[in-house]
Amino acid sequence: MAARAEDGMSTTTQTPQAGSTKQSVEPPARFDWMQVVRHTLFACLCGVVCGFASIVLCLFVGAARSLFERAPWLIWLLPVMGIVQLLMYRWWKLPLNLTTDAIIEKMRAGDHLSALLAPGILFSTGMTILAGGSVGKEAGALQIGASLGTTIAKPFRLHNILRREDHDDTYEINRYIASTGMAAAFSALFFAPLGSCMLVLELMRFTQLQYVTSMLIACFIAFLISNHFGIGDVINAVPVPSASWRIIGVCIVIGIAAAVAGSVFAIAIRLLQALTMRIRHNYFVWVIVGGLLFAVLVTVFGWWRFTGSGGEMLNDVLNMPDLSADFAIKMLLTVLCLGMWFKGGEIMPSFCIGGLLGSACFAMTGTDPLFGAALGSICFLTAFNRCPMSAVLLGCEIFGWGMFPFLAVGVAIAFLFGYPVGMYGASIDVLARSGWHQFFSNIRASVASNEVHDDAGFTDFVMAAGSALQHVAGSAMLAAQSEAIREQRRRHRHQDKDEHSAEHKIR
C-alpha cells in the first residue's frame, strides 16, 4: 500500500523538500496580447453585424405586420405558418422545440450553436407575425445574435486571454461568443447597451463576467448603428413624478401586482408546453390546434388589436391611459401562441402586458396611469425573466434615468414576491442560493494557483481577507459547537450523579 501510494504521488505532484519553494499543481497562466487584439476585433465586427441584423429583423417583421393589417384574413393561415416553421427547422436540422430558454440552456452548457439558427428564427418570427400571432421579435434578436456571434468568431480562433498549456477552453469560449452576439443584437433592438449587456450576464449567471469589456464594446457599436438609422423598438417616455412616500407606495402596489401576473405568465407558458407534450408528442398537431383556436378567439371576440407583438399597444397606453383588464386578454393570447410552440419572442408582449397592468393599477393607487404603465412594464419583465438588475438598467435607458429610484423599488418588490423560477430558468436566483459561494470559491482557487508566479494585488488581498474571515468564522463556529458539546456532557454527568445518589438513598 505504501509503495502504491508513493507511485501515485510520483505521477501527480512531488512532495516539496525542506527549503524548496511551493510548486503549483497547474502550469502558470500566460497573458496573450495577440488574443487581446483578436477579442477586440471580434467585438467590433460582432457589434457591426448584429446591429445591421437587428435592423433587418425590424424591417422584415414590420413589413409582415403591415401586410397583416391590410389583410386580416391571414389569421386563418396561422396553422399553416406553424407547419412551415416546423418543416423548415426539420430541414435545417434544428430541434423543433428550440425556444429562447432552450437556446440559453445550450449557451450555459457551452454547446455550439448552428449558423442556420439566425435565418430560421428570422423567417419563423416573420411568419408568425404575418398571420397575426401574439409574439414579439425580441427572441429573434437574442437567437440571431447568439447564432451570428458563434459564426463570426470562427476565423478569429479565440482563446482565453490568460492561457494555460493543455487547457481546453472550448466550452467557455462558446458561451462567450454567443453571449456577445446576443447582447449586441438586443442592444441594437432596444437602444439599451447597458441593460442588454447586464441581461445576458444575468441569464448566463455571470459566468461571462471576465469578458464584460468585449461585450460592452459590441453592445455600444450595435447601439450606435441602430440609433443612427433610428430602427428598433422605440418606446415612448413618460413624465416622471416627484419623489414622495405616496409614490413609493404606488411602486410597491404595482410591484406586487406585476410579481403575481408575471409569475402566472411564465408558469402558464411552461405548463402549457409540458401539457401538450404529455398528451401527444407531436408539434405539428399542436400548431394546428393552437392556430385554429387563436384565430377563432380573435375573430369571435374582435380581439384584433391584441395581435402582433404589442409594441403599438404599449405606446398607446403610454400616451392614453387604459384602465381596463385588457392585460388579461393579451396574456391569454400570448400564452396560447408560445405554449402551442409557435416561434417568436415573449419580451415585447411582456412589456405590453405589464404596461396595461400598470395602467389598470390606477384604480388602486390613484396616481398617474402613464407612470404606472411605464413602471408596470419593467416590473412585469422582472417577475417574468428573473433578471432584476438588467430590468432597472433597461427601464432607465428607455424611460430616462429619473425613473431610477422608482424602478429600484418596484423591481425589488416584483423580484422578491415573484415565483423563483422565470421563463429562462432560475437565472440570478441560482446565485442568490448557492452560486455566489461557488463563484468566489473559483476566484480564490485561481488566485491560489497563481500566487507563486504573480505579485499580490488588490484582488489577492480581498480574497485573502475573505479567506481569513471565513476561517475565523469557521473557528468561532467550531468553538461554539465544542462548548455546546462540553456543556451537554456536563449536564449528563450531573444527571448521572443525581440518579446514582437517588438509587443509593433508596437502597
Coordinates of C-alpha atoms in Angstrom, one line a residue:
M1 CA 0.0 0.0 0.0
A2 CA 2.8 2.4 0.9
A3 CA 4.6 1.6 -2.4
R4 CA 1.5 2.2 -4.4
A5 CA 0.8 5.4 -2.6
E6 CA 4.3 6.6 -3.4
D7 CA 3.9 5.6 -7.0
G8 CA 0.6 7.6 -7.2
M9 CA 2.3 10.6 -5.7
S10 CA 5.1 10.5 -8.2
T11 CA 2.7 10.7 -11.1
T12 CA 0.9 13.8 -9.8
T13 CA 2.8 16.1 -7.6
Q14 CA 6.2 15.9 -5.9
T15 CA 6.5 16.3 -2.1
P16 CA 8.3 19.5 -1.5
Q17 CA 11.7 19.1 0.2
A18 CA 12.9 21.2 3.1
G19 CA 13.9 24.7 1.9
S20 CA 12.3 24.2 -1.5
T21 CA 9.7 26.7 -2.9
K22 CA 6.0 25.8 -3.2
Q23 CA 5.1 24.3 -6.5
S24 CA 1.8 24.8 -8.3
V25 CA -0.3 21.8 -9.5
E26 CA -1.3 23.7 -12.6
P27 CA 1.1 25.4 -15.0
P28 CA 1.1 29.2 -14.7
A29 CA -1.3 31.3 -16.9
R30 CA 0.3 33.3 -19.7
F31 CA -1.1 36.6 -20.9
D32 CA -1.6 36.5 -24.6
W33 CA -1.6 40.0 -26.2
M34 CA -2.5 38.6 -29.6
Q35 CA -5.7 37.3 -28.1
V36 CA -6.5 40.7 -26.8
V37 CA -6.3 42.1 -30.3
R38 CA -8.4 39.2 -31.6
H39 CA -11.1 39.7 -28.9
T40 CA -11.2 43.4 -29.7
L41 CA -11.6 42.9 -33.4
F42 CA -14.2 40.2 -32.8
A43 CA -16.2 42.5 -30.5
C44 CA -16.2 45.3 -33.1
L45 CA -17.2 43.1 -36.0
C46 CA -19.9 41.4 -33.9
G47 CA -21.3 44.8 -33.0
V48 CA -21.5 45.9 -36.6
V49 CA -23.0 42.6 -37.9
C50 CA -25.5 42.3 -35.1
G51 CA -26.5 45.9 -35.4
F52 CA -27.4 45.6 -39.0
A53 CA -29.0 42.2 -38.3
S54 CA -31.3 43.8 -35.8
I55 CA -32.3 46.4 -38.4
V56 CA -33.1 43.7 -40.9
L57 CA -35.2 41.9 -38.3
C58 CA -37.2 45.1 -37.6
L59 CA -37.8 45.8 -41.2
F60 CA -38.8 42.2 -42.0
V61 CA -41.2 41.9 -39.0
G62 CA -42.5 45.4 -39.6
A63 CA -43.4 44.5 -43.2
A64 CA -45.1 41.3 -42.1
R65 CA -47.2 43.3 -39.6
S66 CA -48.2 45.9 -42.2
L67 CA -49.3 43.1 -44.6
F68 CA -51.4 41.5 -41.9
E69 CA -53.1 44.8 -41.0
R70 CA -54.1 45.2 -44.7
A71 CA -55.3 41.6 -44.9
P72 CA -56.6 40.4 -41.5
W73 CA -57.9 37.1 -43.1
L74 CA -54.3 35.9 -43.0
I75 CA -55.0 34.9 -39.3
W76 CA -56.6 31.7 -40.7
L77 CA -53.2 30.8 -42.1
L78 CA -51.6 30.7 -38.7
P79 CA -51.7 26.9 -38.5
V80 CA -50.1 26.7 -42.0
M81 CA -47.4 29.1 -40.9
G82 CA -46.7 26.9 -37.8
I83 CA -46.4 23.8 -40.0
V84 CA -44.0 25.6 -42.4
Q85 CA -41.9 26.8 -39.4
L86 CA -41.5 23.2 -38.2
L87 CA -40.7 21.8 -41.6
M88 CA -38.1 24.5 -42.1
Y89 CA -36.5 23.7 -38.7
R90 CA -36.6 20.0 -39.6
W91 CA -35.0 20.6 -43.0
W92 CA -32.2 22.6 -41.4
K93 CA -31.8 20.0 -38.6
L94 CA -32.8 22.4 -35.9
P95 CA -34.7 21.0 -32.8
L96 CA -38.4 21.6 -33.3
N97 CA -38.7 22.8 -29.6
L98 CA -35.9 25.3 -30.0
T99 CA -37.2 28.2 -27.9
T100 CA -35.3 31.1 -26.3
D101 CA -35.0 29.3 -23.0
A102 CA -33.6 26.2 -24.8
I103 CA -31.0 28.4 -26.5
I104 CA -30.0 29.9 -23.2
E105 CA -29.6 26.4 -21.7
K106 CA -27.4 25.4 -24.6
M107 CA -25.3 28.5 -24.0
R108 CA -25.0 27.8 -20.3
A109 CA -23.7 24.3 -21.2
G110 CA -21.2 25.8 -23.7
D111 CA -22.7 24.0 -26.7
H112 CA -22.1 25.1 -30.2
L113 CA -25.0 26.9 -31.9
S114 CA -25.9 26.4 -35.5
A115 CA -25.4 29.1 -38.1
L116 CA -28.8 28.3 -39.5
L117 CA -30.5 29.4 -36.3
A118 CA -30.3 33.1 -37.4
P119 CA -32.3 32.7 -40.7
G120 CA -34.5 30.1 -39.1
I121 CA -35.8 32.4 -36.3
L122 CA -35.9 35.4 -38.6
F123 CA -38.2 33.7 -41.1
S124 CA -40.2 32.0 -38.4
T125 CA -40.9 35.1 -36.4
G126 CA -41.9 36.9 -39.6
M127 CA -44.4 34.1 -40.5
T128 CA -46.0 34.2 -37.0
I129 CA -46.4 38.0 -37.1
L130 CA -47.7 37.8 -40.7
A131 CA -50.6 35.6 -39.5
G132 CA -51.3 37.8 -36.5
G133 CA -49.6 35.7 -33.8
S134 CA -49.2 37.4 -30.4
V135 CA -45.4 37.2 -30.3
G136 CA -42.5 39.6 -30.4
K137 CA -39.3 39.8 -32.3
E138 CA -37.0 40.0 -29.2
A139 CA -36.5 36.3 -29.2
G140 CA -35.4 36.6 -32.8
A141 CA -32.9 39.3 -31.8
L142 CA -31.5 37.1 -28.9
Q143 CA -31.2 34.0 -31.0
I144 CA -29.9 35.7 -34.1
G145 CA -27.3 37.5 -32.1
A146 CA -26.2 34.2 -30.4
S147 CA -26.0 32.4 -33.8
L148 CA -24.1 35.3 -35.5
G149 CA -21.7 35.6 -32.6
T150 CA -20.9 31.9 -32.9
T151 CA -20.5 32.1 -36.7
I152 CA -18.4 35.3 -36.7
A153 CA -15.9 34.1 -34.2
K154 CA -14.7 31.1 -36.2
P155 CA -11.9 32.8 -38.2
F156 CA -10.6 34.6 -35.1
R157 CA -9.7 31.4 -33.3
L158 CA -10.4 32.9 -29.9
H159 CA -9.0 31.6 -26.7
N160 CA -8.7 32.9 -23.1
I161 CA -6.5 35.9 -22.8
L162 CA -4.9 34.2 -19.8
R163 CA -3.9 30.9 -21.3
R164 CA -2.6 27.7 -19.7
E165 CA -1.0 24.9 -21.6
D166 CA -3.1 21.8 -22.3
H167 CA -6.3 23.6 -21.0
D168 CA -9.4 23.2 -23.2
D169 CA -11.4 26.4 -23.1
T170 CA -13.8 25.4 -25.9
Y171 CA -17.0 25.5 -23.8
E172 CA -16.1 28.7 -22.1
I173 CA -15.4 30.4 -25.5
N174 CA -18.6 29.1 -26.9
R175 CA -20.5 30.7 -24.1
Y176 CA -18.6 34.0 -24.5
I177 CA -19.0 34.4 -28.3
A178 CA -22.8 33.5 -28.2
S179 CA -23.3 35.9 -25.2
T180 CA -21.5 38.7 -27.0
G181 CA -23.7 38.4 -30.1
M182 CA -26.9 38.1 -28.1
A183 CA -26.1 41.2 -26.1
A184 CA -25.2 43.2 -29.2
A185 CA -28.4 42.3 -31.1
F186 CA -30.6 43.1 -28.1
S187 CA -28.8 46.4 -27.6
A188 CA -29.5 47.4 -31.1
L189 CA -33.1 46.4 -30.8
F190 CA -33.9 48.4 -27.6
F191 CA -31.2 51.1 -27.9
A192 CA -30.0 50.0 -24.5
P193 CA -26.4 48.8 -24.4
L194 CA -26.0 48.7 -20.6
G195 CA -29.3 46.9 -19.9
S196 CA -28.7 44.4 -22.7
C197 CA -25.2 43.5 -21.5
M198 CA -26.5 43.1 -18.0
L199 CA -29.4 41.0 -19.2
V200 CA -27.1 38.4 -20.9
L201 CA -24.8 38.4 -17.9
E202 CA -27.7 37.6 -15.6
L203 CA -29.1 35.0 -18.0
M204 CA -25.6 33.3 -18.1
R205 CA -25.4 33.6 -14.3
F206 CA -22.3 35.9 -14.5
T207 CA -20.1 33.2 -15.9
Q208 CA -19.0 35.6 -18.6
L209 CA -18.1 38.5 -16.3
Q210 CA -14.4 38.4 -17.3
Y211 CA -15.5 39.2 -20.9
V212 CA -17.7 42.2 -20.0
T213 CA -15.3 44.6 -21.8
S214 CA -15.8 42.9 -25.2
M215 CA -19.5 42.6 -24.6
L216 CA -19.8 46.3 -23.9
I217 CA -17.8 47.2 -27.0
A218 CA -20.1 45.1 -29.2
C219 CA -23.2 46.5 -27.4
F220 CA -22.3 50.1 -27.9
I221 CA -21.3 49.6 -31.6
A222 CA -24.6 47.9 -32.3
F223 CA -26.4 50.6 -30.4
L224 CA -24.7 53.4 -32.4
I225 CA -25.6 51.7 -35.7
S226 CA -29.3 51.2 -34.9
N227 CA -29.6 54.6 -33.3
H228 CA -28.1 56.3 -36.4
F229 CA -30.8 54.7 -38.6
G230 CA -33.5 55.0 -35.9
I231 CA -34.7 51.5 -36.5
G232 CA -35.7 49.4 -33.4
D233 CA -38.3 49.1 -30.7
V234 CA -39.0 52.8 -30.0
I235 CA -40.9 53.1 -26.7
N236 CA -42.4 56.5 -25.6
A237 CA -41.1 58.2 -22.5
V238 CA -43.5 59.3 -19.7
P239 CA -43.4 62.2 -17.2
V240 CA -41.5 61.3 -14.1
P241 CA -43.3 62.4 -10.8
S242 CA -41.6 63.9 -7.8
A243 CA -40.4 61.5 -5.1
S244 CA -42.8 61.1 -2.2
W245 CA -44.0 58.5 0.2
R246 CA -47.2 58.1 -1.8
I247 CA -45.3 57.4 -5.0
I248 CA -43.2 54.8 -3.1
G249 CA -46.4 53.2 -2.0
V250 CA -47.6 53.2 -5.6
C251 CA -44.3 51.4 -6.7
I252 CA -44.9 48.8 -4.0
V253 CA -48.5 48.1 -5.2
I254 CA -47.5 47.9 -8.8
G255 CA -44.5 45.7 -8.0
I256 CA -46.7 43.2 -6.1
A257 CA -49.3 43.1 -8.9
A258 CA -46.6 42.6 -11.5
A259 CA -45.0 39.9 -9.5
V260 CA -48.2 37.9 -9.4
A261 CA -49.1 38.4 -13.0
G262 CA -45.6 37.9 -14.3
S263 CA -45.2 34.7 -12.4
V264 CA -48.5 33.4 -13.7
F265 CA -47.4 34.3 -17.3
A266 CA -44.1 32.4 -17.1
I267 CA -45.7 29.4 -15.3
A268 CA -48.6 29.2 -17.8
I269 CA -46.4 29.1 -20.8
R270 CA -44.2 26.3 -19.3
L271 CA -47.3 24.4 -18.1
L272 CA -49.0 24.5 -21.5
Q273 CA -45.8 23.4 -23.3
A274 CA -45.4 20.5 -20.8
L275 CA -49.1 19.6 -21.1
T276 CA -49.1 19.4 -24.9
M277 CA -46.0 17.1 -24.9
R278 CA -47.6 14.9 -22.2
I279 CA -50.8 14.5 -24.2
R280 CA -49.2 13.9 -27.6
H281 CA -45.6 14.4 -28.6
N282 CA -46.3 15.9 -32.0
Y283 CA -45.5 19.6 -32.6
F284 CA -47.4 19.6 -35.9
V285 CA -50.7 18.7 -34.2
W286 CA -50.3 21.5 -31.6
V287 CA -49.5 24.3 -34.0
I288 CA -52.7 23.4 -35.9
V289 CA -54.8 23.2 -32.8
G290 CA -53.3 26.4 -31.3
G291 CA -53.5 28.3 -34.6
L292 CA -57.2 27.5 -35.1
L293 CA -58.1 28.3 -31.5
F294 CA -56.2 31.6 -31.7
A295 CA -58.0 32.6 -35.0
V296 CA -61.4 31.7 -33.5
L297 CA -60.9 33.7 -30.3
V298 CA -59.7 36.8 -32.2
T299 CA -62.4 36.6 -34.8
V300 CA -65.3 35.9 -32.5
F301 CA -64.4 38.4 -29.7
G302 CA -62.9 41.0 -32.0
W303 CA -59.5 41.0 -30.3
W304 CA -57.7 42.2 -33.4
R305 CA -55.7 44.9 -31.6
F306 CA -54.2 42.3 -29.3
T307 CA -52.5 40.5 -32.2
G308 CA -48.8 41.1 -33.0
S309 CA -46.0 41.9 -30.6
G310 CA -47.9 44.6 -28.6
G311 CA -45.4 47.4 -29.3
E312 CA -48.1 49.7 -30.7
M313 CA -50.4 48.9 -27.8
L314 CA -47.7 49.7 -25.3
N315 CA -47.0 53.1 -26.9
D316 CA -50.8 53.8 -27.0
V317 CA -51.1 53.1 -23.3
L318 CA -48.1 55.3 -22.6
N319 CA -49.9 58.1 -24.3
M320 CA -53.5 57.4 -23.3
P321 CA -54.4 55.5 -20.1
D322 CA -56.1 52.1 -20.3
L323 CA -57.9 51.3 -17.1
S324 CA -59.5 48.0 -18.3
A325 CA -58.5 44.4 -17.9
D326 CA -57.0 44.2 -21.4
F327 CA -53.7 42.9 -19.9
A328 CA -55.5 39.5 -19.2
I329 CA -56.6 39.2 -22.9
K330 CA -53.1 39.9 -24.2
M331 CA -51.6 37.5 -21.7
L332 CA -54.1 34.7 -22.8
L333 CA -53.3 35.1 -26.5
T334 CA -49.5 35.2 -25.9
V335 CA -49.6 32.1 -23.7
L336 CA -51.6 30.4 -26.4
C337 CA -49.1 31.2 -29.1
L338 CA -45.9 30.4 -27.2
G339 CA -47.4 27.5 -25.3
M340 CA -48.5 25.9 -28.6
W341 CA -44.9 26.1 -30.0
F342 CA -45.1 29.0 -32.4
K343 CA -41.8 30.7 -33.0
G344 CA -41.4 34.2 -31.7
G345 CA -40.5 36.3 -28.7
E346 CA -42.0 37.0 -25.3
I347 CA -40.3 40.1 -24.1
M348 CA -42.3 42.8 -26.0
P349 CA -45.6 41.1 -25.2
S350 CA -44.5 41.0 -21.6
F351 CA -43.8 44.8 -21.8
C352 CA -47.2 45.3 -23.2
I353 CA -48.9 43.2 -20.6
G354 CA -47.1 44.9 -17.8
G355 CA -47.9 48.3 -19.2
L356 CA -51.6 47.5 -19.4
L357 CA -51.5 46.1 -15.9
G358 CA -49.6 49.2 -14.5
S359 CA -52.1 51.5 -16.2
A360 CA -55.0 49.5 -14.7
C361 CA -53.5 49.8 -11.2
F362 CA -54.6 53.5 -11.4
A363 CA -57.9 52.4 -9.9
M364 CA -56.0 51.2 -6.8
T365 CA -53.3 53.9 -6.5
G366 CA -54.9 57.0 -8.0
T367 CA -51.6 58.1 -9.4
D368 CA -50.7 59.0 -13.0
P369 CA -51.6 56.0 -15.2
L370 CA -48.9 56.8 -17.7
F371 CA -46.3 56.5 -15.0
G372 CA -47.9 53.3 -13.8
A373 CA -47.8 51.9 -17.3
A374 CA -44.0 52.5 -17.6
L375 CA -43.3 51.1 -14.1
G376 CA -45.6 48.1 -14.7
S377 CA -43.9 47.1 -17.9
I378 CA -40.5 46.9 -16.2
C379 CA -41.8 45.2 -13.1
F380 CA -43.6 42.6 -15.1
L381 CA -40.5 41.9 -17.1
T382 CA -38.6 41.4 -13.8
A383 CA -41.1 38.8 -12.5
F384 CA -41.2 37.1 -15.9
N385 CA -37.5 36.7 -16.6
R386 CA -36.0 37.0 -13.0
C387 CA -33.3 39.4 -14.1
P388 CA -33.7 42.5 -11.8
M389 CA -30.5 44.4 -12.5
S390 CA -30.9 44.4 -16.2
A391 CA -34.6 45.4 -15.8
V392 CA -33.6 48.5 -13.9
L393 CA -31.0 49.5 -16.5
L394 CA -33.4 48.8 -19.4
G395 CA -36.0 51.0 -17.7
C396 CA -33.6 53.8 -17.1
E397 CA -32.3 53.7 -20.7
I398 CA -35.9 53.5 -22.1
F399 CA -37.8 55.9 -19.8
G400 CA -34.9 58.1 -18.5
W401 CA -32.6 57.9 -15.6
G402 CA -35.0 60.0 -13.5
M403 CA -37.0 56.8 -13.1
F404 CA -34.2 55.0 -11.3
P405 CA -35.4 55.3 -7.7
F406 CA -39.0 54.2 -8.6
L407 CA -37.7 51.4 -10.8
A408 CA -35.4 50.2 -8.0
V409 CA -38.3 49.9 -5.5
G410 CA -40.8 48.4 -7.9
V411 CA -38.3 45.9 -9.4
A412 CA -37.1 44.8 -6.0
I413 CA -40.7 44.2 -4.9
A414 CA -41.5 42.3 -8.1
F415 CA -38.4 40.2 -7.8
L416 CA -39.0 39.3 -4.1
F417 CA -42.7 38.5 -4.5
G418 CA -42.4 36.7 -7.8
Y419 CA -42.1 33.0 -8.4
P420 CA -38.4 32.0 -8.0
V421 CA -38.1 30.3 -11.5
G422 CA -38.8 32.5 -14.5
M423 CA -39.2 31.8 -18.2
Y424 CA -35.4 31.3 -18.7
G425 CA -34.8 29.2 -15.6
A426 CA -33.7 30.4 -12.2
S427 CA -31.1 32.8 -13.6
I428 CA -29.9 35.1 -10.8
D429 CA -31.8 33.1 -8.2
V430 CA -29.2 30.4 -8.5
L431 CA -26.5 32.8 -7.5
A432 CA -28.7 34.0 -4.6
R433 CA -29.0 30.5 -3.3
S434 CA -25.6 28.9 -3.9
G435 CA -23.8 30.4 -7.0
W436 CA -22.1 33.3 -5.3
H437 CA -20.2 30.8 -3.0
Q438 CA -19.1 28.8 -5.9
F439 CA -18.2 31.9 -7.9
F440 CA -15.9 33.3 -5.2
S441 CA -14.5 29.8 -4.5
N442 CA -13.4 29.6 -8.1
I443 CA -11.8 33.1 -7.8
R444 CA -9.9 32.1 -4.6
A445 CA -8.7 28.9 -6.3
S446 CA -7.5 30.8 -9.3
V447 CA -5.7 33.3 -7.1
A448 CA -4.1 30.5 -5.0
S449 CA -2.8 28.7 -8.1
N450 CA -1.1 31.9 -9.4
E451 CA 0.2 33.3 -6.2
V452 CA 3.7 32.0 -6.7
H453 CA 4.0 33.5 -10.2
D454 CA 2.2 36.8 -9.8
D455 CA 2.7 39.7 -7.4
A456 CA 0.0 40.2 -4.9
G457 CA -2.6 42.7 -5.9
F458 CA -5.9 44.1 -4.7
T459 CA -7.8 41.1 -5.8
D460 CA -5.4 38.8 -3.9
F461 CA -5.8 41.0 -0.8
V462 CA -9.6 40.8 -1.0
M463 CA -9.6 37.1 -1.5
A464 CA -7.1 36.6 1.3
A465 CA -9.1 38.8 3.6
G466 CA -12.3 36.8 2.7
S467 CA -10.5 33.5 3.4
A468 CA -9.3 34.8 6.7
L469 CA -12.7 36.0 7.7
Q470 CA -14.2 32.7 6.6
H471 CA -11.5 30.9 8.7
V472 CA -12.2 33.0 11.7
A473 CA -16.0 32.5 11.4
G474 CA -15.5 28.7 11.0
S475 CA -13.2 28.6 14.0
A476 CA -15.7 30.6 16.1
M477 CA -18.5 28.2 15.0
L478 CA -16.4 25.1 15.9
A479 CA -15.6 26.7 19.2
A480 CA -19.2 27.3 19.9
Q481 CA -20.1 23.8 18.9
S482 CA -17.4 22.3 21.1
E483 CA -18.6 24.4 24.0
A484 CA -22.1 23.2 23.5
I485 CA -21.0 19.6 23.4
R486 CA -19.0 20.1 26.6
E487 CA -22.0 21.7 28.3
Q488 CA -24.2 18.8 27.2
R489 CA -21.7 16.3 28.6
R490 CA -21.5 18.2 31.9
R491 CA -25.3 18.0 32.2
H492 CA -25.3 14.3 31.5
R493 CA -22.6 13.8 34.2
H494 CA -24.7 15.8 36.7
Q495 CA -27.8 13.8 35.8
D496 CA -26.0 10.5 36.2
K497 CA -24.7 11.6 39.7
D498 CA -28.2 12.6 40.7
E499 CA -29.6 9.2 39.6
H500 CA -26.8 7.3 41.5
S501 CA -27.4 9.3 44.6
A502 CA -31.1 8.7 44.4
E503 CA -30.6 4.9 44.0
H504 CA -28.2 4.9 46.9
K505 CA -30.8 6.6 49.2
I506 CA -33.4 4.1 48.1
R507 CA -31.1 1.2 49.0

